Amino acid sequence: LMIQFLTSVSSSLFLFSRIFLIFFIIIGTLYLLQRLEQSRSNTLWILMFNLLVRCKRTVHWFVVDFFCDLLANELNGAVDFTVPDGGMTVWTEFDKSINLEELARLAYDKGLYISNGKIHQYPSFNKNAIRLGFASSSIEDLTKSILILKDII
């Protein structure tokens, strides 16, 4: 009788351990699949983000080149500048004969707001220069602004 009880307990434990093992394998597999899906999803987001950053950089450098070409071609001789390595503005030095305060006032009358350059002048640094921003402007707006400056100068 005792042997029969132990055999039935043993077979019950064996059955229970088999069920537990199958349950553990299913739960473990589901967990691993979920983690794999999250990993794939994260990888997809990372790839999309990298693509977006690459596209943004390409567009940024296109705008930088376009704006600097406009400055060089339309305001040739009146301005001196360096193509920026990064950032969203071009430091533009105007010819000494150009009064930046008068230029800013005339540009404002035509609908273009630019600095009069006073904010960039210090006792140890006195250049006839301003920062011209291009980051938030469209190609059409950049073209209009440079043409306005060309007309005034």
Coordinates of C-alpha atoms in Angstrom, one line a residue:
L1 CA 0.0 0.0 0.0
M2 CA 2.8 2.3 0.9
I3 CA 4.6 1.5 -2.4
Q4 CA 1.4 2.2 -4.3
F5 CA 1.1 5.6 -2.5
L6 CA 4.7 6.5 -3.2
T7 CA 4.3 5.5 -6.8
S8 CA 1.2 7.6 -7.2
V9 CA 2.9 10.6 -5.4
S10 CA 5.9 10.0 -7.5
S11 CA 4.0 9.9 -10.8
S12 CA 1.9 12.9 -9.6
L13 CA 5.1 14.8 -8.9
F14 CA 6.6 13.7 -12.2
L15 CA 3.4 14.9 -13.9
F16 CA 3.4 18.2 -11.9
S17 CA 7.1 18.7 -12.7
R18 CA 6.4 18.1 -16.4
I19 CA 3.5 20.5 -16.4
F20 CA 5.6 23.1 -14.5
L21 CA 8.4 22.6 -17.0
I22 CA 6.1 23.1 -19.9
F23 CA 4.5 26.1 -18.2
F24 CA 8.0 27.6 -17.5
I25 CA 9.1 27.0 -21.1
I26 CA 5.9 28.7 -22.5
I27 CA 6.2 31.7 -20.1
G28 CA 10.0 32.0 -20.7
T29 CA 9.5 31.8 -24.5
L30 CA 6.7 34.5 -24.3
Y31 CA 9.0 36.7 -22.2
L32 CA 11.9 36.3 -24.6
L33 CA 9.6 37.0 -27.6
Q34 CA 8.4 40.1 -25.9
R35 CA 11.9 41.3 -25.1
L36 CA 12.9 40.5 -28.7
E37 CA 10.0 42.5 -30.0
Q38 CA 10.9 45.4 -27.8
S39 CA 14.5 45.1 -28.9
R40 CA 13.4 45.1 -32.6
S41 CA 11.1 48.0 -31.9
N42 CA 13.9 49.9 -30.1
T43 CA 16.2 49.1 -33.0
L44 CA 13.6 50.4 -35.5
W45 CA 13.2 53.6 -33.5
I46 CA 17.0 54.1 -33.3
L47 CA 17.3 53.5 -37.1
M48 CA 14.5 55.9 -37.8
F49 CA 16.0 58.5 -35.5
N50 CA 19.5 58.1 -37.1
L51 CA 17.9 58.5 -40.5
L52 CA 16.1 61.6 -39.4
V53 CA 19.3 63.1 -38.0
R54 CA 21.1 62.4 -41.2
C55 CA 18.4 64.0 -43.3
K56 CA 18.3 67.0 -41.0
R57 CA 22.1 67.4 -41.3
T58 CA 21.9 67.2 -45.1
V59 CA 19.1 69.8 -45.2
H60 CA 21.1 72.0 -42.8
W61 CA 24.2 71.9 -44.9
F62 CA 22.2 72.6 -48.0
V63 CA 20.7 75.7 -46.4
V64 CA 24.2 76.8 -45.1
D65 CA 25.7 76.4 -48.6
F66 CA 22.7 78.2 -50.2
F67 CA 22.8 81.1 -47.8
C68 CA 26.6 81.5 -48.1
D69 CA 26.4 81.4 -51.9
L70 CA 23.7 84.1 -51.8
L71 CA 25.9 86.3 -49.6
A72 CA 29.0 85.7 -51.8
N73 CA 27.2 86.3 -55.1
E74 CA 24.7 89.1 -54.2
L75 CA 26.7 91.1 -51.7
N76 CA 30.1 90.5 -53.2
G77 CA 32.6 93.1 -52.0
A78 CA 30.3 94.5 -49.4
V79 CA 30.6 91.7 -46.9
D80 CA 33.2 89.3 -45.6
F81 CA 32.2 86.0 -43.9
T82 CA 33.4 82.5 -43.2
V83 CA 31.2 79.5 -43.9
P84 CA 30.3 78.2 -40.4
D85 CA 31.5 74.7 -39.2
G86 CA 28.2 74.4 -37.4
G87 CA 25.5 76.5 -35.8
M88 CA 22.7 78.5 -37.2
T89 CA 24.2 81.9 -38.0
V90 CA 26.9 83.4 -40.2
W91 CA 29.1 86.0 -38.7
T92 CA 29.1 88.7 -41.4
E93 CA 31.5 91.6 -41.4
F94 CA 30.4 94.5 -43.5
D95 CA 32.6 97.0 -45.3
K96 CA 33.6 100.0 -43.1
S97 CA 31.7 102.4 -45.5
I98 CA 28.4 100.7 -44.6
N99 CA 26.7 102.2 -41.5
L100 CA 25.0 99.2 -39.8
E101 CA 22.5 101.4 -37.9
E102 CA 21.3 103.0 -41.1
L103 CA 21.3 99.6 -42.9
A104 CA 19.2 98.1 -40.1
R105 CA 16.7 101.1 -40.2
L106 CA 16.3 100.9 -44.0
A107 CA 15.9 97.1 -43.9
Y108 CA 13.3 97.4 -41.2
D109 CA 11.4 99.9 -43.4
K110 CA 11.4 97.2 -46.1
G111 CA 10.2 94.5 -43.7
L112 CA 13.5 92.9 -42.8
Y113 CA 14.7 93.0 -39.2
I114 CA 18.5 92.8 -38.7
S115 CA 20.7 93.9 -35.8
N116 CA 22.3 97.2 -35.9
G117 CA 25.5 95.6 -34.6
K118 CA 25.8 97.5 -31.4
I119 CA 25.2 94.4 -29.3
H120 CA 28.5 92.9 -30.7
Q121 CA 30.7 95.9 -30.0
Y122 CA 32.9 96.1 -27.0
P123 CA 35.8 98.3 -26.1
S124 CA 38.2 95.5 -27.1
F125 CA 36.1 94.3 -30.1
N126 CA 34.7 96.9 -32.5
K127 CA 33.9 95.3 -35.8
N128 CA 31.3 96.4 -38.3
A129 CA 29.6 93.0 -38.1
I130 CA 26.4 91.2 -37.3
R131 CA 25.2 87.6 -37.1
L132 CA 22.8 86.6 -39.9
G133 CA 20.6 83.7 -38.9
F134 CA 19.3 81.2 -41.4
A135 CA 18.1 78.2 -39.4
S136 CA 14.4 79.0 -39.1
S137 CA 14.0 80.7 -42.5
S138 CA 12.9 79.2 -45.8
I139 CA 14.9 79.4 -49.0
E140 CA 12.5 82.0 -50.3
D141 CA 12.8 84.1 -47.1
L142 CA 16.6 83.9 -47.3
T143 CA 16.6 85.0 -50.9
K144 CA 14.2 87.9 -50.2
S145 CA 16.3 89.1 -47.2
I146 CA 19.6 89.1 -49.1
L147 CA 18.0 90.9 -52.1
I148 CA 16.6 93.5 -49.7
L149 CA 20.1 94.0 -48.3
K150 CA 21.5 94.2 -51.8
D151 CA 19.0 96.9 -52.8
I152 CA 19.9 99.0 -49.7
I153 CA 23.7 98.6 -50.1

